[in-house]
Short mmCIF file of C-alpha atoms and ligand atoms in Angstrom, two decimals:
data_model
loop_
_atom_site.label_atom_id
_atom_site.label_comp_id
_atom_site.label_asym_id
_atom_site.label_seq_id
_atom_site.Cartn_x
_atom_site.Cartn_y
_atom_site.Cartn_z
CA MET A 176 36.57 118.33 16.38
CA PRO A 177 37.63 116.04 13.48
CA GLU A 178 37.86 112.34 14.17
CA ARG A 179 41.36 111.52 15.41
CA GLY A 180 43.64 109.89 12.81
CA LEU A 181 45.21 106.43 13.03
CA LEU A 182 48.75 105.90 14.23
CA ILE A 183 50.47 103.54 11.82
CA VAL A 184 53.66 101.92 13.05
CA PHE A 185 55.74 100.48 10.25
CA SER A 186 58.71 98.54 11.41
CA GLY A 187 61.10 95.73 10.62
CA PRO A 188 64.83 95.06 10.53
CA SER A 189 67.31 97.53 9.13
CA GLY A 190 67.78 97.01 5.39
CA VAL A 191 64.49 95.16 4.83
CA GLY A 192 63.28 98.07 2.70
CA LYS A 193 61.06 100.16 5.00
CA GLY A 194 62.23 103.46 3.50
CA THR A 195 61.92 102.16 -0.06
CA VAL A 196 58.42 100.76 0.50
CA ARG A 197 57.36 103.92 2.36
CA ALA A 198 58.48 106.07 -0.59
CA LYS A 199 56.36 103.93 -2.93
CA ILE A 200 53.35 104.21 -0.59
CA PHE A 201 53.67 108.00 -0.41
CA GLU A 202 53.84 108.30 -4.22
CA ASN A 203 50.11 107.56 -4.17
CA LYS A 204 49.17 110.65 -2.17
CA ASN A 205 47.52 108.87 0.71
CA ASN A 206 45.80 110.62 3.57
CA PHE A 207 48.64 110.14 6.00
CA ASP A 208 51.67 112.11 7.05
CA TYR A 209 55.16 110.86 7.73
CA SER A 210 56.64 111.61 11.14
CA VAL A 211 60.31 112.61 10.73
CA SER A 212 62.41 110.91 13.41
CA MET A 213 65.21 112.39 15.48
CA THR A 214 68.60 110.70 15.64
CA THR A 215 72.14 111.14 16.93
CA ARG A 216 73.58 109.04 14.11
CA PRO A 217 75.89 110.87 11.69
CA GLN A 218 74.17 112.25 8.59
CA ARG A 219 74.76 110.12 5.47
CA PRO A 220 75.65 111.76 2.15
CA GLY A 221 72.45 113.00 0.51
CA GLU A 222 70.41 113.02 3.71
CA VAL A 223 68.65 116.29 4.53
CA ASP A 224 68.15 117.55 8.10
CA GLY A 225 64.42 117.91 8.78
CA LYS A 226 63.44 115.66 5.86
CA ASP A 227 65.22 112.34 6.42
CA TYR A 228 65.84 112.90 10.12
CA TYR A 229 66.35 115.69 12.61
CA PHE A 230 70.06 115.21 13.28
CA ARG A 231 70.88 116.15 16.86
CA THR A 232 73.69 115.74 19.40
CA ARG A 233 73.35 113.24 22.24
CA GLU A 234 72.97 116.15 24.68
CA GLU A 235 70.10 117.64 22.67
CA PHE A 236 68.42 114.25 22.35
CA GLU A 237 68.77 113.50 26.07
CA GLU A 238 67.29 116.91 26.88
CA MET A 239 64.20 116.00 24.79
CA ILE A 240 63.90 112.71 26.70
CA ARG A 241 64.20 114.52 30.05
CA LYS A 242 61.46 116.94 29.07
CA GLY A 243 59.12 114.07 28.06
CA GLU A 244 59.08 115.25 24.43
CA MET A 245 59.54 111.82 22.81
CA LEU A 246 56.67 109.42 22.09
CA GLU A 247 59.27 106.64 22.02
CA TYR A 248 63.00 106.28 21.61
CA ALA A 249 65.61 103.55 21.45
CA GLU A 250 69.34 103.18 21.35
CA TYR A 251 70.12 101.27 18.19
CA VAL A 252 73.66 100.14 17.27
CA GLY A 253 75.22 102.97 19.31
CA ASN A 254 72.89 105.86 18.39
CA TYR A 255 69.61 107.26 19.66
CA TYR A 256 66.53 107.27 17.43
CA GLY A 257 63.15 108.62 18.49
CA THR A 258 59.78 110.09 17.57
CA PRO A 259 59.05 113.67 18.67
CA LEU A 260 55.65 113.70 20.37
CA THR A 261 54.31 117.15 19.42
CA TYR A 262 54.07 116.55 15.67
CA VAL A 263 52.35 113.18 16.13
CA ASN A 264 49.70 114.53 18.50
CA LYS A 265 49.03 117.64 16.43
CA THR A 266 48.62 115.66 13.21
CA LEU A 267 46.39 112.97 14.77
CA ASP A 268 44.24 115.74 16.29
CA GLU A 269 43.83 117.25 12.80
CA GLY A 270 42.26 113.94 11.75
CA LYS A 271 45.18 112.72 9.65
CA ASP A 272 46.84 109.34 9.98
CA VAL A 273 50.49 109.42 11.03
CA PHE A 274 53.03 106.97 9.67
CA LEU A 275 56.00 106.06 11.89
CA GLU A 276 58.93 104.10 10.47
CA ILE A 277 60.80 102.81 13.49
CA GLU A 278 62.71 99.82 14.87
CA VAL A 279 61.15 97.17 17.08
CA GLN A 280 61.98 98.39 20.62
CA GLY A 281 60.39 101.74 19.80
CA ALA A 282 57.37 100.03 18.24
CA LEU A 283 56.81 98.05 21.43
CA GLN A 284 56.88 101.27 23.47
CA VAL A 285 54.26 102.79 21.17
CA LYS A 286 52.11 99.65 21.56
CA GLU A 287 52.06 100.20 25.33
CA LYS A 288 51.05 103.85 24.95
CA VAL A 289 48.76 103.64 21.90
CA PRO A 290 47.27 100.12 21.85
CA ASP A 291 44.80 101.04 19.08
CA GLY A 292 47.62 101.89 16.66
CA VAL A 293 48.14 99.73 13.58
CA PHE A 294 51.34 97.70 13.91
CA ILE A 295 52.82 96.43 10.64
CA PHE A 296 56.03 94.41 10.45
CA LEU A 297 57.94 94.36 7.16
CA THR A 298 59.90 91.14 6.83
CA PRO A 299 62.54 90.04 4.31
CA PRO A 300 61.89 86.85 2.33
CA ASP A 301 65.07 85.40 3.93
CA LEU A 302 68.15 86.40 5.91
CA GLU A 303 70.64 86.07 3.03
CA GLU A 304 68.52 88.53 1.04
CA LEU A 305 68.50 90.92 4.01
CA ARG A 306 72.30 90.87 4.28
CA GLY A 307 72.50 91.34 0.51
CA ARG A 308 70.31 94.46 0.75
CA LEU A 309 72.41 95.94 3.58
CA VAL A 310 75.61 95.30 1.62
CA GLY A 311 74.09 96.52 -1.65
CA ARG A 312 72.89 99.77 -0.07
CA GLY A 313 76.54 100.63 0.55
CA THR A 314 75.97 102.91 3.54
CA ASP A 315 77.45 100.83 6.36
CA SER A 316 80.80 99.22 7.21
CA ALA A 317 81.11 95.42 7.47
CA GLU A 318 81.11 95.76 11.28
CA VAL A 319 77.91 97.83 11.32
CA ILE A 320 76.28 95.38 8.89
CA ASN A 321 77.14 92.47 11.19
CA ASN A 322 75.64 94.35 14.16
CA ARG A 323 72.51 95.17 12.17
CA MET A 324 72.14 91.51 11.14
CA LYS A 325 72.45 90.44 14.78
CA LYS A 326 69.73 92.95 15.73
CA ALA A 327 67.61 91.84 12.78
CA LYS A 328 67.39 88.30 14.14
CA GLU A 329 66.20 89.59 17.54
CA GLU A 330 63.68 91.81 15.77
CA ILE A 331 62.26 89.06 13.54
CA ARG A 332 61.68 86.97 16.67
CA LEU A 333 59.36 89.78 17.86
CA MET A 334 57.22 89.78 14.71
CA SER A 335 54.39 88.07 16.66
CA GLU A 336 53.89 91.31 18.66
CA TYR A 337 52.53 93.00 15.51
CA ASP A 338 49.06 93.03 13.98
CA TYR A 339 50.27 92.38 10.41
CA ALA A 340 53.37 91.00 8.69
CA VAL A 341 54.12 92.01 5.12
CA VAL A 342 56.85 90.29 3.10
CA ASN A 343 58.96 92.70 1.07
CA ASP A 344 59.67 90.45 -1.87
CA LYS A 345 58.80 93.17 -4.41
CA VAL A 346 58.55 96.85 -3.50
CA GLU A 347 55.32 97.50 -5.45
CA LEU A 348 53.57 94.46 -3.96
CA ALA A 349 54.67 95.26 -0.41
CA ALA A 350 53.46 98.86 -0.78
CA GLU A 351 50.07 97.70 -2.09
CA ARG A 352 49.70 95.29 0.84
CA VAL A 353 50.40 98.03 3.36
CA ILE A 354 47.93 100.43 1.72
CA LYS A 355 45.22 97.74 1.80
CA ILE A 356 45.86 97.05 5.48
CA ILE A 357 45.53 100.74 6.35
CA GLU A 358 42.34 101.09 4.30
CA ALA A 359 40.80 98.04 5.98
CA GLU A 360 41.77 99.31 9.45
CA HIS A 361 39.58 102.38 8.84
CA TYR A 362 36.60 100.04 8.48
CA ARG A 363 37.19 97.93 11.58
CA VAL A 364 33.86 97.63 13.33
CA ASP A 365 35.02 99.22 16.61
CA ARG A 366 36.32 102.25 14.73
CA VAL A 367 33.16 102.62 12.62
CA MET A 368 30.95 102.29 15.72
CA GLU A 369 32.93 105.03 17.40
CA ARG A 370 32.65 107.23 14.30
CA TYR A 371 28.90 106.62 14.11
CA ALA A 372 28.22 106.79 17.86
CA HIS A 373 25.68 109.56 17.13
CA MET A 374 23.57 106.95 15.30
CA ILE A 375 24.24 104.00 17.64
CA ASP A 376 23.24 106.18 20.61
CA LYS A 377 19.76 106.67 19.10
CA LEU A 378 18.90 102.98 18.63
CA ASP A 379 16.51 102.96 21.60
CA GLU A 380 14.66 106.02 20.37
CA ASN A 381 11.35 105.80 18.52
CA ILE A 382 12.55 107.04 15.12
N1 ATP B 264 61.87 94.40 -2.48
C1 ATP B 264 63.17 94.71 -2.62
N2 ATP B 264 63.94 93.96 -3.45
C2 ATP B 264 65.26 94.26 -3.60
N3 ATP B 264 65.89 95.27 -2.99
C3 ATP B 264 65.17 96.04 -2.15
C4 ATP B 264 63.78 95.79 -1.94
N4 ATP B 264 63.33 96.74 -1.06
C5 ATP B 264 64.38 97.51 -0.75
N5 ATP B 264 65.49 97.11 -1.41
C6 ATP B 264 66.85 97.67 -1.32
O1 ATP B 264 67.35 97.31 -0.03
C7 ATP B 264 68.19 98.35 0.50
C8 ATP B 264 67.67 98.74 1.88
O2 ATP B 264 66.45 99.41 1.74
P1 ATP B 264 66.01 100.59 2.74
O3 ATP B 264 67.12 101.54 2.92
O4 ATP B 264 64.71 101.10 2.22
O5 ATP B 264 65.80 99.74 4.06
P2 ATP B 264 65.31 100.21 5.51
O6 ATP B 264 64.53 99.08 6.08
O7 ATP B 264 64.62 101.53 5.41
O8 ATP B 264 66.67 100.38 6.26
P3 ATP B 264 66.97 101.22 7.61
O9 ATP B 264 66.02 100.72 8.62
O10 ATP B 264 68.39 100.87 7.91
O11 ATP B 264 66.77 102.67 7.30
C9 ATP B 264 68.15 99.49 -0.50
O12 ATP B 264 69.32 99.45 -1.30
C10 ATP B 264 66.90 99.20 -1.34
O13 ATP B 264 67.01 99.69 -2.66
N1 LIG B 265 62.76 103.52 17.70
C1 LIG B 265 62.98 104.25 16.61
N2 LIG B 265 63.66 103.72 15.57
C2 LIG B 265 63.84 104.47 14.48
C3 LIG B 265 63.36 105.78 14.39
N3 LIG B 265 63.70 106.28 13.18
C4 LIG B 265 64.35 105.31 12.53
N4 LIG B 265 64.45 104.22 13.31
C5 LIG B 265 65.07 102.92 12.99
O1 LIG B 265 66.44 102.91 13.31
C6 LIG B 265 67.09 101.89 12.52
C7 LIG B 265 68.34 102.43 11.88
O2 LIG B 265 68.04 103.45 10.96
P1 LIG B 265 69.16 104.03 9.93
O3 LIG B 265 68.52 105.21 9.28
O4 LIG B 265 70.36 104.36 10.74
O5 LIG B 265 69.44 102.91 8.96
C8 LIG B 265 66.06 101.47 11.47
O6 LIG B 265 65.49 100.23 11.84
C9 LIG B 265 65.05 102.57 11.53
O7 LIG B 265 63.75 102.17 11.13
C10 LIG B 265 62.63 106.30 15.50
O8 LIG B 265 62.14 107.43 15.51
N5 LIG B 265 62.48 105.50 16.57
#
């Protein structure tokens, strides 16, 4: 059996740049896989089903919840978003790290279920910049942007629930910081001792 991979939970307010930073991180061919989320939100122009999200109806999503097939899910600004469980478990069992990009309520659910996950919060340098990014992205109406900003303030208040906070001032720098955190997490003493239990177990032997 390969050693189980790490579950990396990357979260932060809408518009902070999670998707942009994630794309930069994945350019470097790291040993982790991205878990594609499921949502009931309408598909945006250019988004591909199965790549950006699995786009589903509310009925289909609620059926997955009923069957216990979601690791976590949340209702966010009127739509469901969630992480299908099967892919995550299968990939972790293969020994690969899994990267989730999710909002804060979902991240807190994962923390309850997988306390040894790595919880990274991406924060904007300030709130005006965050609004500027949401407006500049051009994907949401003024009303949706106001709702997302309201949510963002609640989410930033919950930053203290995370293990790490990374400021997204510059995409390249933020991506480098996240990669370093993940690398260091692999060398945390509890993880290394678990990996090398075959050696630790022999310490009392006369070798
Ligand atoms: N460091 C940065 N400096 C300036 N602009 C940025 C930076 N990072 C991301 N952006 C821009 O901010 C906008 C929002 O980024 P992105 O869509 O990646 O955010 P997100 O956190 O994934 O949002 P959501 O959670 O809603 O999917 C995009 O237009 C992106 O180009
Ligand atoms: N709890 C979850 N949140 C998720 C998931 N996938 C994405 N998200 C977050 O939802 C908001 C809105 O996303 P958008 O694509 O409509 O802008 C954002 O914060 C995403 O990170 C998920 O599986 N679970």
